[in-house]
Amino acid sequence: MNSKIWLSSPHMGGNELHYIREAIEMNWITAQGHCLDYFEKDLASFLNKKYFVAALNSGTAALHLALIELGVKAGDEVICQTMTFSASANPIAYCGATPVFIDSEKDTWNLCPIALEEAIQDRIAQGIKPKAIIAVHLYGMPYKVTEIHAVAKKYDIPVVEDAAEGLGSTYKGVNCGTFGDFGVLSFNGNKIITTSGGGALVCQTKAAKDKAVFLSTQARDDAPHYQHSQIGYNYRMSNIAAGIGRGQMEVLADRVQQRRANNSFYRQLFQDIAGVTVFVEPSADFFSNHWLSCITLDEKICGKTAEQLRLHLLEDQIESRPLWKPMHLQPVFEGSAYYGGQVAEDLFKTGLCLPSGSNLEEDELHRIATAIRSFFA
Ligand SMILES: *Cc1c(COP(=O)(O)O)cnc(C)c1O
């Protein structure tokens, strides 16, 4: 039987073990050490040296700390893109706040600026001004930064930029992760680079970074004993994980190139299959890392559904996956406020994520192409 082809699996660069060994030899094993310092510096120099990066143990933790730093409290409302992974929205609940979900637009599948403004106006009319906006670069595709930030600015609402899937993507030549009041990165095992598990908060000021580090290491006040005047969290990245991160940063540019090459491969493959559209950048302003390559199927034209294709690929041990199920359709967020139409719902019904790992081999790509061609033949 053929070996399994995964959607997106970890891809080591080669020097990770060297940095881990160094950390172990120096006995810096936990949440302190030079790998952390270097990894944070590597990230800042990749993004733009004027930002301050705090390495944390997950992207979810970074989102949570962003909301805390923005003062989100119980009873507040926070706006969030409905089409996303649940980790974008869960930290709203951690704060005791209430999510307000917004539909996607068709070009980038991300926050629709029109529905966003409608929502803000309606919430304000109801007497509750949203405390923050969580905007996501889904599958690595930058959201409409100019339009979204213009709305946020007009109503003076801070933006948490969920760039968990968007490291290496750019909008008008500027790195994703640097547009928001806070930027969030993830180094989970399936992301474009991994630290086994991890994340980072991109901050505009050193004070904001210091606060994130303080909160992520149990909020210990400056005293010889354990003194606390705030609720703390155990959210700091370990020095070992940061060692993996240092190795991964050396190959990030390659990883972006490899994932983008997968996208070209799919574009070519589907060129003459009517009714299938590969998800690509709407204009030259957008540069996606193509973390995952996705397609949508028009059943009326191609006569097949995304689910049929998924099952067909699975028969040949090829993993694919439906797009993110919108948050306003999730049982856990039932009854939440929602603004927009059917865009996210339709994408969920017709879309599929295809194998997109940067470590896909030539023969695996060939197997994928053969399975897809036989399905549509
Ligand atoms: C992966 C992901 C996160 C969470 O990151 P973790 O490191 O897994 O906690 C948040 N938002 C999006 C859109 C993600 O894909």
Coordinates of N, CA, C and O in Angstrom, one line a residue, residues 116-270:
L116 N -18.0 44.4 8.1 CA -17.3 44.8 9.3 C -17.8 46.2 9.8 O -18.2 46.4 11.0
E117 N -17.9 47.1 8.8 CA -18.4 48.4 9.2 C -19.9 48.4 9.6 O -20.3 49.1 10.6
E118 N -20.7 47.6 8.9 CA -22.1 47.4 9.3 C -22.2 46.9 10.8 O -23.0 47.4 11.6
A119 N -21.4 46.0 11.1 CA -21.4 45.4 12.4 C -21.0 46.4 13.5 O -21.7 46.6 14.5
I120 N -19.9 47.2 13.2 CA -19.5 48.2 14.2 C -20.6 49.2 14.4 O -20.9 49.5 15.6
Q121 N -21.2 49.7 13.3 CA -22.2 50.7 13.5 C -23.4 50.1 14.2 O -24.0 50.8 15.1
D122 N -23.8 48.9 14.0 CA -24.9 48.3 14.7 C -24.6 48.1 16.1 O -25.5 48.3 17.0
R123 N -23.4 47.6 16.4 CA -23.1 47.4 17.9 C -23.1 48.7 18.6 O -23.6 48.8 19.7
I124 N -22.5 49.7 18.0 CA -22.5 51.1 18.6 C -23.9 51.6 18.9 O -24.2 52.1 19.9
A125 N -24.8 51.4 17.8 CA -26.2 51.8 18.0 C -26.8 51.1 19.2 O -27.7 51.6 19.8
Q126 N -26.4 49.8 19.4 CA -27.0 49.1 20.5 C -26.3 49.4 21.8 O -26.6 48.8 22.9
G127 N -25.3 50.3 21.8 CA -24.7 50.8 23.0 C -23.4 50.0 23.5 O -22.9 50.3 24.6
I128 N -22.9 49.1 22.6 CA -21.7 48.4 23.0 C -20.7 48.6 21.9 O -20.8 48.0 20.8
K129 N -19.6 49.4 22.1 CA -18.6 49.5 21.1 C -17.6 48.3 21.2 O -17.1 48.1 22.3
P130 N -17.4 47.6 20.1 CA -16.5 46.5 20.2 C -15.1 46.9 20.6 O -14.6 48.0 20.3
K131 N -14.4 46.1 21.5 CA -13.2 46.4 22.1 C -12.0 46.1 21.2 O -10.9 46.8 21.3
A132 N -12.1 45.2 20.2 CA -11.0 44.8 19.3 C -11.6 44.1 18.1 O -12.7 43.6 18.1
I133 N -10.7 44.0 17.1 CA -11.1 43.3 15.8 C -10.0 42.3 15.6 O -8.8 42.6 15.6
I134 N -10.4 41.0 15.5 CA -9.4 40.0 15.1 C -9.6 39.6 13.6 O -10.6 39.2 13.2
A135 N -8.5 40.0 12.9 CA -8.5 39.8 11.4 C -7.4 38.7 11.1 O -6.4 38.7 11.7
V136 N -7.8 37.8 10.2 CA -6.9 36.6 9.9 C -6.5 36.6 8.5 O -7.2 37.0 7.6
H137 N -5.2 36.2 8.3 CA -4.7 36.0 6.9 C -4.8 34.5 6.7 O -3.9 33.7 6.9
L138 N -6.0 34.1 6.2 CA -6.4 32.7 6.1 C -5.6 32.0 5.0 O -5.5 32.5 3.9
Y139 N -5.1 30.8 5.4 CA -4.3 30.0 4.5 C -3.1 30.8 3.9 O -2.5 30.4 2.9
G140 N -2.7 31.8 4.6 CA -1.5 32.6 4.2 C -1.9 33.8 3.3 O -1.1 34.7 3.0
M141 N -3.2 33.9 2.9 CA -3.6 35.0 2.0 C -3.9 36.3 2.9 O -4.7 36.3 3.8
P142 N -3.1 37.3 2.5 CA -3.3 38.6 3.3 C -4.8 39.1 3.2 O -5.4 39.0 2.1
Y143 N -5.3 39.5 4.3 CA -6.6 40.2 4.2 C -6.5 41.5 3.6 O -5.4 42.0 3.3
K144 N -7.6 42.2 3.3 CA -7.6 43.5 2.6 C -7.1 44.6 3.6 O -7.9 45.3 4.2
V145 N -5.8 44.7 3.8 CA -5.2 45.4 4.9 C -5.7 46.9 4.8 O -6.1 47.5 5.8
T146 N -5.6 47.5 3.7 CA -5.9 48.9 3.6 C -7.4 49.2 4.0 O -7.6 50.1 4.8
E147 N -8.3 48.4 3.4 CA -9.7 48.6 3.7 C -10.1 48.3 5.2 O -10.8 49.1 5.8
I148 N -9.5 47.2 5.7 CA -9.9 46.8 7.1 C -9.3 47.8 8.1 O -10.0 48.2 9.0
H149 N -8.1 48.2 7.9 CA -7.5 49.1 8.9 C -8.1 50.5 8.8 O -8.1 51.3 9.7
A150 N -8.6 50.9 7.6 CA -9.3 52.2 7.4 C -10.6 52.2 8.3 O -10.9 53.1 9.0
V151 N -11.3 51.1 8.2 CA -12.5 51.0 9.1 C -12.2 51.0 10.5 O -12.8 51.7 11.3
A152 N -11.2 50.2 10.9 CA -10.7 50.1 12.3 C -10.3 51.5 12.8 O -10.7 51.9 13.9
K153 N -9.6 52.3 12.0 CA -9.1 53.6 12.4 C -10.3 54.6 12.5 O -10.3 55.4 13.4
K154 N -11.2 54.5 11.5 CA -12.4 55.4 11.6 C -13.1 55.3 12.9 O -13.6 56.3 13.4
Y155 N -13.3 54.1 13.4 CA -14.0 53.9 14.7 C -13.1 53.7 15.9 O -13.5 53.4 17.0
D156 N -11.8 53.9 15.6 CA -10.8 53.8 16.7 C -10.9 52.5 17.5 O -11.0 52.5 18.7
I157 N -10.8 51.4 16.8 CA -10.8 50.1 17.4 C -9.5 49.4 17.0 O -9.2 49.3 15.9
P158 N -8.8 48.8 18.0 CA -7.5 48.2 17.7 C -7.7 46.9 17.0 O -8.8 46.2 17.1
V159 N -6.7 46.5 16.2 CA -6.7 45.3 15.4 C -5.7 44.3 15.9 O -4.5 44.6 16.1
V160 N -6.2 43.0 16.2 CA -5.3 41.9 16.5 C -5.1 41.2 15.2 O -6.1 40.7 14.7
E161 N -3.9 41.1 14.7 CA -3.7 40.5 13.4 C -3.3 39.1 13.6 O -2.1 38.8 14.0
D162 N -4.2 38.2 13.2 CA -3.9 36.7 13.4 C -3.1 36.3 12.1 O -3.7 35.9 11.1
A163 N -1.8 36.3 12.3 CA -0.9 35.9 11.1 C -0.4 34.5 11.4 O 0.7 34.1 10.9
A164 N -1.1 33.7 12.2 CA -0.7 32.3 12.5 C -0.4 31.5 11.2 O 0.5 30.7 11.2
E165 N -1.1 31.8 10.2 CA -1.0 31.1 8.9 C -0.2 31.9 7.9 O 0.0 31.4 6.8
G166 N 0.2 33.1 8.3 CA 0.7 34.1 7.3 C 2.1 34.5 7.4 O 2.5 35.5 6.8
L167 N 2.9 33.8 8.1 CA 4.3 34.2 8.2 C 5.0 34.0 6.8 O 5.0 32.9 6.2
G168 N 5.6 35.1 6.3 CA 6.2 35.0 5.0 C 5.3 35.6 3.9 O 5.8 35.8 2.8
S169 N 4.1 35.9 4.2 CA 3.2 36.6 3.3 C 3.4 38.1 3.4 O 3.8 38.6 4.5
T170 N 3.1 38.8 2.3 CA 3.2 40.3 2.4 C 2.0 40.9 1.7 O 1.3 40.3 0.9
Y171 N 1.7 42.2 2.2 CA 0.7 43.0 1.5 C 1.4 44.3 1.1 O 1.9 45.0 2.0
K172 N 1.3 44.7 -0.2 CA 2.0 45.8 -0.7 C 3.5 45.8 -0.2 O 4.0 46.9 0.2
G173 N 4.1 44.7 -0.2 CA 5.5 44.5 0.1 C 5.8 44.5 1.6 O 7.0 44.4 1.9
V174 N 4.8 44.7 2.5 CA 5.1 44.7 3.9 C 4.6 43.4 4.5 O 3.6 42.8 4.2
N175 N 5.5 42.9 5.5 CA 5.2 41.6 6.1 C 4.0 41.5 6.9 O 3.7 42.4 7.7
C176 N 3.2 40.4 6.6 CA 2.1 40.1 7.5 C 2.6 39.8 8.9 O 3.7 39.2 9.1
G177 N 1.8 40.3 9.9 CA 2.2 40.1 11.3 C 2.6 41.5 11.9 O 2.8 41.6 13.1
T178 N 2.8 42.5 11.0 CA 3.3 43.8 11.4 C 2.2 44.9 11.3 O 2.4 46.1 11.6
F179 N 1.0 44.5 10.8 CA 0.0 45.6 10.5 C -0.9 45.9 11.7 O -1.4 47.0 11.9
G180 N -1.1 44.9 12.6 CA -2.0 45.1 13.7 C -1.4 45.8 14.9 O -0.2 46.1 14.9
D181 N -2.3 46.2 15.8 CA -1.8 46.8 17.1 C -0.9 45.7 17.8 O 0.0 45.9 18.4
F182 N -1.4 44.4 17.6 CA -0.6 43.3 17.9 C -0.7 42.3 16.7 O -1.7 42.2 16.1
G183 N 0.5 41.6 16.5 CA 0.5 40.5 15.5 C 0.7 39.2 16.2 O 1.4 39.1 17.2
V184 N 0.1 38.1 15.6 CA 0.1 36.8 16.2 C 0.7 35.8 15.2 O 0.3 35.8 14.1
L185 N 1.8 35.1 15.7 CA 2.3 34.0 14.9 C 2.2 32.7 15.5 O 2.0 32.6 16.8
S186 N 2.1 31.6 14.8 CA 2.1 30.3 15.3 C 3.2 29.4 14.7 O 3.5 29.5 13.5
F187 N 3.8 28.5 15.6 CA 4.8 27.6 15.1 C 4.3 26.2 15.5 O 5.1 25.3 15.9
N188 N 3.0 25.9 15.4 CA 2.4 24.6 15.6 C 3.0 23.7 14.5 O 3.5 24.1 13.5
G189 N 2.9 22.4 14.7 CA 3.5 21.4 13.8 C 3.1 21.5 12.4 O 3.8 21.1 11.5
N190 N 1.9 22.0 12.1 CA 1.4 22.0 10.7 C 1.7 23.4 10.0 O 1.4 23.5 8.8
K191 N 2.2 24.3 10.7 CA 2.4 25.7 10.1 C 3.7 25.7 9.2 O 4.4 24.8 9.1
I192 N 3.9 26.9 8.7 CA 5.0 27.0 7.6 C 6.3 26.7 8.2 O 7.2 26.1 7.6
I193 N 6.6 27.1 9.5 CA 7.7 26.6 10.2 C 7.2 26.2 11.6 O 6.1 26.7 12.1
T194 N 7.9 25.4 12.3 CA 7.4 24.8 13.6 C 8.5 24.8 14.6 O 9.7 24.7 14.3
T195 N 8.1 25.0 15.9 CA 9.0 24.8 17.0 C 8.5 23.6 17.8 O 8.7 23.5 19.0
S196 N 7.8 22.7 17.2 CA 7.0 21.5 17.8 C 5.7 22.1 18.3 O 4.6 21.5 18.0
G197 N 5.6 23.1 19.0 CA 4.4 23.9 19.4 C 5.0 25.2 19.8 O 6.0 25.3 20.5
G198 N 4.3 26.3 19.5 CA 4.8 27.6 19.9 C 4.1 28.7 19.1 O 3.3 28.4 18.2
G199 N 4.4 29.9 19.6 CA 3.8 31.1 18.9 C 4.6 32.3 19.3 O 5.6 32.2 20.1
A200 N 4.1 33.4 18.8 CA 4.8 34.7 19.2 C 3.8 35.8 19.1 O 2.9 35.8 18.3
L201 N 4.1 36.8 19.9 CA 3.3 38.1 19.9 C 4.2 39.1 19.3 O 5.3 39.4 19.8
V202 N 3.8 39.8 18.2 CA 4.6 40.9 17.6 C 4.0 42.2 18.2 O 2.8 42.5 18.1
C203 N 4.9 42.9 18.8 CA 4.5 44.1 19.6 C 5.1 45.4 18.9 O 6.2 45.3 18.3
Q204 N 4.4 46.5 19.0 CA 4.8 47.8 18.5 C 5.8 48.5 19.4 O 6.6 49.3 18.9
T205 N 5.8 48.2 20.7 CA 6.7 48.8 21.6 C 7.4 47.8 22.5 O 6.9 46.7 22.7
K206 N 8.6 48.2 23.0 CA 9.3 47.4 23.9 C 8.5 47.1 25.2 O 8.4 46.0 25.8
A207 N 7.7 48.2 25.6 CA 6.9 48.0 26.8 C 5.9 47.0 26.7 O 5.6 46.2 27.6
A208 N 5.2 46.9 25.5 CA 4.2 45.9 25.2 C 4.8 44.5 25.2 O 4.2 43.5 25.7
K209 N 6.0 44.4 24.7 CA 6.7 43.1 24.7 C 7.0 42.7 26.1 O 6.8 41.5 26.5
D210 N 7.6 43.6 26.9 CA 8.0 43.3 28.2 C 6.8 42.8 29.0 O 6.8 41.9 29.9
K211 N 5.6 43.5 28.8 CA 4.4 43.1 29.5 C 4.0 41.7 29.1 O 3.6 40.9 30.0
A212 N 4.1 41.3 27.8 CA 3.8 40.0 27.4 C 4.6 38.9 28.1 O 4.2 37.9 28.5
V213 N 6.0 39.2 28.1 CA 6.9 38.3 28.8 C 6.5 38.2 30.3 O 6.5 37.1 30.8
F214 N 6.3 39.3 30.9 CA 5.9 39.3 32.3 C 4.6 38.5 32.6 O 4.6 37.6 33.4
L215 N 3.6 38.7 31.8 CA 2.3 38.0 31.9 C 2.5 36.5 31.6 O 1.9 35.6 32.3
S216 N 3.4 36.2 30.7 CA 3.6 34.8 30.2 C 4.5 34.0 31.2 O 4.6 32.8 31.1
T217 N 5.1 34.6 32.2 CA 5.9 33.9 33.1 C 5.4 34.2 34.6 O 6.1 34.5 35.5
Q218 N 4.1 34.1 34.7 CA 3.3 34.1 35.9 C 3.3 35.4 36.7 O 2.9 35.5 37.8
A219 N 3.6 36.5 35.9 CA 3.4 37.9 36.4 C 4.0 38.0 37.8 O 3.3 38.4 38.8
R220 N 5.3 37.7 37.9 CA 6.0 37.9 39.2 C 6.5 39.3 39.3 O 7.2 39.8 38.5
D221 N 6.1 39.9 40.4 CA 6.6 41.3 40.7 C 8.1 41.2 41.1 O 8.6 40.2 41.4
D222 N 8.7 42.4 41.1 CA 10.1 42.4 41.4 C 10.3 42.4 42.9 O 10.2 43.4 43.6
A223 N 10.5 41.1 43.4 CA 10.7 40.9 44.9 C 11.5 39.6 45.0 O 11.4 38.8 44.2
P224 N 12.2 39.4 46.2 CA 12.9 38.2 46.4 C 12.0 37.0 46.5 O 12.3 35.9 46.1
H225 N 10.8 37.2 47.1 CA 9.9 36.1 47.3 C 8.9 36.2 46.1 O 9.0 37.0 45.2
Y226 N 7.9 35.3 46.1 CA 6.9 35.3 45.0 C 5.8 36.3 45.3 O 5.1 36.0 46.2
Q227 N 5.8 37.4 44.6 CA 4.9 38.5 44.9 C 4.1 38.7 43.6 O 4.7 38.8 42.5
H228 N 2.7 38.8 43.7 CA 1.9 38.9 42.5 C 0.8 40.0 42.7 O 0.1 39.9 43.7
S229 N 0.8 40.9 41.8 CA -0.3 41.9 41.9 C -1.3 41.8 40.7 O -2.2 42.6 40.5
Q230 N -1.0 40.8 39.8 CA -1.8 40.6 38.6 C -1.9 39.1 38.4 O -1.0 38.3 38.8
I231 N -3.0 38.6 37.7 CA -3.1 37.2 37.3 C -2.1 36.9 36.2 O -2.0 37.7 35.2
G232 N -1.3 35.9 36.4 CA -0.2 35.5 35.5 C -0.6 34.3 34.7 O -1.6 33.6 34.9
Y233 N 0.2 34.0 33.7 CA 0.0 32.8 32.8 C 1.3 32.1 32.6 O 2.4 32.7 32.7
N234 N 1.2 30.8 32.3 CA 2.4 30.0 32.0 C 2.5 29.8 30.5 O 2.2 28.8 30.0
Y235 N 2.8 30.9 29.8 CA 2.7 31.0 28.3 C 4.1 31.2 27.6 O 4.1 31.3 26.4
R236 N 5.2 31.2 28.3 CA 6.4 31.5 27.7 C 6.9 30.2 26.9 O 6.7 29.1 27.3
M237 N 7.6 30.5 25.8 CA 8.2 29.4 25.0 C 9.4 28.9 25.8 O 10.1 29.6 26.5
S238 N 9.7 27.6 25.6 CA 10.9 27.1 26.3 C 12.1 27.3 25.4 O 12.0 27.5 24.2
N239 N 13.3 27.4 26.0 CA 14.5 27.6 25.3 C 14.9 26.5 24.3 O 15.5 26.7 23.3
I240 N 14.4 25.3 24.6 CA 14.6 24.1 23.7 C 13.7 24.3 22.4 O 14.2 24.2 21.3
A241 N 12.5 24.7 22.6 CA 11.6 25.0 21.4 C 12.2 26.1 20.6 O 12.2 26.0 19.4
A242 N 12.7 27.1 21.3 CA 13.3 28.3 20.5 C 14.5 27.8 19.7 O 14.8 28.3 18.7
G243 N 15.2 26.8 20.2 CA 16.3 26.2 19.5 C 15.9 25.6 18.1 O 16.5 25.8 17.1
I244 N 14.7 24.9 18.2 CA 14.1 24.4 16.9 C 13.8 25.6 16.0 O 14.1 25.6 14.8
G245 N 13.2 26.6 16.6 CA 12.8 27.8 15.9 C 14.0 28.5 15.2 O 13.9 29.0 14.0
R246 N 15.2 28.5 15.8 CA 16.4 29.1 15.2 C 16.7 28.3 13.9 O 17.0 28.9 12.9
G247 N 16.7 27.0 14.0 CA 17.0 26.2 12.8 C 15.9 26.4 11.7 O 16.3 26.5 10.5
Q248 N 14.7 26.6 12.1 CA 13.6 26.8 11.1 C 13.7 28.2 10.5 O 13.4 28.3 9.3
M249 N 14.1 29.2 11.2 CA 14.2 30.5 10.6 C 15.3 30.5 9.5 O 15.1 31.3 8.5
E250 N 16.2 29.6 9.5 CA 17.3 29.6 8.5 C 16.7 29.1 7.1 O 17.3 29.3 6.1
V251 N 15.5 28.4 7.2 CA 14.9 27.9 6.0 C 13.6 28.5 5.7 O 12.9 28.0 4.7
L252 N 13.1 29.5 6.4 CA 11.8 30.0 6.2 C 11.6 30.5 4.7 O 10.6 30.2 4.1
A253 N 12.6 31.2 4.2 CA 12.4 31.7 2.8 C 12.2 30.5 1.8 O 11.4 30.6 0.9
D254 N 13.0 29.4 2.0 CA 12.8 28.2 1.2 C 11.4 27.6 1.3 O 10.8 27.2 0.4
R255 N 10.9 27.6 2.6 CA 9.6 27.1 2.8 C 8.5 27.8 2.1 O 7.6 27.2 1.6
V256 N 8.6 29.1 2.1 CA 7.7 30.0 1.4 C 7.7 29.6 -0.1 O 6.7 29.4 -0.7
Q257 N 8.9 29.5 -0.6 CA 9.1 29.2 -2.0 C 8.5 27.8 -2.4 O 7.8 27.7 -3.4
Q258 N 8.7 26.8 -1.5 CA 8.3 25.5 -1.8 C 6.7 25.4 -1.7 O 6.1 24.8 -2.5
R259 N 6.1 26.2 -0.8 CA 4.7 26.1 -0.7 C 4.0 26.9 -1.9 O 3.0 26.5 -2.4
R260 N 4.7 27.9 -2.3 CA 4.2 28.6 -3.5 C 4.4 27.8 -4.7 O 3.5 27.8 -5.6
A261 N 5.4 27.0 -4.8 CA 5.6 26.1 -5.9 C 4.5 25.0 -5.9 O 4.0 24.7 -7.0
N262 N 4.0 24.6 -4.8 CA 2.9 23.6 -4.7 C 1.7 24.3 -5.3 O 0.9 23.7 -6.1
N263 N 1.5 25.6 -5.0 CA 0.3 26.3 -5.5 C 0.4 26.4 -7.1 O -0.7 26.2 -7.8
S264 N 1.6 26.6 -7.6 CA 1.7 26.7 -9.1 C 1.4 25.3 -9.7 O 0.8 25.2 -10.7
F265 N 1.9 24.3 -9.0 CA 1.6 22.9 -9.4 C 0.1 22.7 -9.5 O -0.4 22.1 -10.5
Y266 N -0.7 23.1 -8.5 CA -2.1 22.9 -8.6 C -2.8 23.8 -9.6 O -3.7 23.4 -10.3
R267 N -2.2 25.0 -9.8 CA -2.8 25.9 -10.8 C -2.7 25.2 -12.2 O -3.6 25.2 -13.0
Q268 N -1.5 24.6 -12.4 CA -1.3 24.0 -13.7 C -2.2 22.7 -13.9 O -2.8 22.5 -14.9
L269 N -2.3 22.0 -12.8 CA -3.0 20.7 -12.8 C -4.5 21.0 -13.1 O -5.1 20.2 -13.9
F270 N -5.0 22.1 -12.5 CA -6.5 22.3 -12.7 C -6.8 23.2 -13.9 O -8.0 23.5 -14.1

